[in-house]
Amino acid sequence: GFLFGMLHVIYGNPSPENLVGGFFLAWAYLKSETVLIPILLHSLGNSFVLTAQLAGWYVLSHIG
């Protein structure tokens, strides 16, 4: 989890959520015993962020 968070800091996305997310994904790996579940969860999380950013852009671009 710590490594996941630090890699996000190094690559320009410093956020405490990344550390929490890293621990959550590590827990998901330990529980599922496969790397597929954390990969799917990470992809789902990225999809939510992308959707929120696109929705925000759409709303802001159509206000004025």
mmCIF file of N, CA, C and O in Angstrom, residues 23-41:
data_model
loop_
_atom_site.group_PDB
_atom_site.id
_atom_site.type_symbol
_atom_site.label_atom_id
_atom_site.label_comp_id
_atom_site.label_asym_id
_atom_site.label_seq_id
_atom_site.Cartn_x
_atom_site.Cartn_y
_atom_site.Cartn_z
ATOM 1 N N PHE A 23 -3.476 0.358 0.231
ATOM 2 C CA PHE A 23 -3.721 -0.632 1.280
ATOM 3 C C PHE A 23 -4.976 -1.450 0.983
ATOM 4 O O PHE A 23 -5.021 -2.653 1.216
ATOM 5 N N PHE A 24 -5.998 -0.806 0.445
ATOM 6 C CA PHE A 24 -7.219 -1.516 0.078
ATOM 7 C C PHE A 24 -6.943 -2.540 -1.028
ATOM 8 O O PHE A 24 -7.407 -3.688 -0.956
ATOM 9 N N LEU A 25 -6.175 -2.137 -2.038
ATOM 10 C CA LEU A 25 -5.854 -3.062 -3.125
ATOM 11 C C LEU A 25 -4.967 -4.206 -2.641
ATOM 12 O O LEU A 25 -5.120 -5.351 -3.085
ATOM 13 N N ALA A 26 -4.062 -3.912 -1.711
ATOM 14 C CA ALA A 26 -3.235 -4.980 -1.138
ATOM 15 C C ALA A 26 -4.110 -5.961 -0.359
ATOM 16 O O ALA A 26 -3.938 -7.184 -0.468
ATOM 17 N N TRP A 27 -5.071 -5.442 0.396
ATOM 18 C CA TRP A 27 -6.000 -6.296 1.137
ATOM 19 C C TRP A 27 -6.818 -7.155 0.165
ATOM 20 O O TRP A 27 -7.022 -8.348 0.403
ATOM 21 N N ALA A 28 -7.282 -6.537 -0.927
ATOM 22 C CA ALA A 28 -8.065 -7.270 -1.920
ATOM 23 C C ALA A 28 -7.234 -8.400 -2.532
ATOM 24 O O ALA A 28 -7.750 -9.496 -2.774
ATOM 25 N N TYR A 29 -5.969 -8.140 -2.760
ATOM 26 C CA TYR A 29 -5.082 -9.181 -3.292
ATOM 27 C C TYR A 29 -4.926 -10.325 -2.284
ATOM 28 O O TYR A 29 -5.018 -11.506 -2.648
ATOM 29 N N LEU A 30 -4.693 -9.966 -1.032
ATOM 30 C CA LEU A 30 -4.500 -11.006 -0.019
ATOM 31 C C LEU A 30 -5.763 -11.845 0.166
ATOM 32 O O LEU A 30 -5.683 -13.050 0.371
ATOM 33 N N LYS A 31 -6.923 -11.222 0.103
ATOM 34 C CA LYS A 31 -8.179 -11.950 0.270
ATOM 35 C C LYS A 31 -8.513 -12.812 -0.946
ATOM 36 O O LYS A 31 -9.013 -13.916 -0.800
ATOM 37 N N SER A 32 -8.253 -12.286 -2.135
ATOM 38 C CA SER A 32 -8.639 -13.004 -3.351
ATOM 39 C C SER A 32 -7.560 -13.966 -3.830
ATOM 40 O O SER A 32 -7.845 -14.875 -4.602
ATOM 41 N N GLU A 33 -6.331 -13.739 -3.409
ATOM 42 C CA GLU A 33 -5.169 -14.527 -3.831
ATOM 43 C C GLU A 33 -4.949 -14.499 -5.341
ATOM 44 O O GLU A 33 -4.382 -15.419 -5.924
ATOM 45 N N THR A 34 -5.419 -13.440 -5.966
ATOM 46 C CA THR A 34 -5.168 -13.221 -7.393
ATOM 47 C C THR A 34 -5.010 -11.730 -7.631
ATOM 48 O O THR A 34 -5.649 -10.913 -6.965
ATOM 49 N N VAL A 35 -4.162 -11.383 -8.564
ATOM 50 C CA VAL A 35 -3.922 -9.971 -8.861
ATOM 51 C C VAL A 35 -5.046 -9.385 -9.724
ATOM 52 O O VAL A 35 -5.165 -8.160 -9.844
ATOM 53 N N LEU A 36 -5.887 -10.241 -10.288
ATOM 54 C CA LEU A 36 -6.970 -9.757 -11.148
ATOM 55 C C LEU A 36 -7.959 -8.858 -10.408
ATOM 56 O O LEU A 36 -8.413 -7.857 -10.962
ATOM 57 N N ILE A 37 -8.291 -9.204 -9.191
ATOM 58 C CA ILE A 37 -9.269 -8.408 -8.431
ATOM 59 C C ILE A 37 -8.742 -6.989 -8.179
ATOM 60 O O ILE A 37 -9.451 -6.017 -8.465
ATOM 61 N N PRO A 38 -7.522 -6.811 -7.673
ATOM 62 C CA PRO A 38 -7.022 -5.441 -7.515
ATOM 63 C C PRO A 38 -6.923 -4.676 -8.832
ATOM 64 O O PRO A 38 -7.180 -3.475 -8.877
ATOM 65 N N ILE A 39 -6.562 -5.363 -9.910
ATOM 66 C CA ILE A 39 -6.498 -4.697 -11.213
ATOM 67 C C ILE A 39 -7.884 -4.215 -11.623
ATOM 68 O O ILE A 39 -8.054 -3.070 -12.070
ATOM 69 N N LEU A 40 -8.890 -5.068 -11.462
ATOM 70 C CA LEU A 40 -10.258 -4.677 -11.798
ATOM 71 C C LEU A 40 -10.751 -3.532 -10.915
ATOM 72 O O LEU A 40 -11.405 -2.604 -11.397
ATOM 73 N N LEU A 41 -10.434 -3.600 -9.617
ATOM 74 C CA LEU A 41 -10.840 -2.520 -8.702
ATOM 75 C C LEU A 41 -10.151 -1.205 -9.062
ATOM 76 O O LEU A 41 -10.777 -0.137 -9.010
#
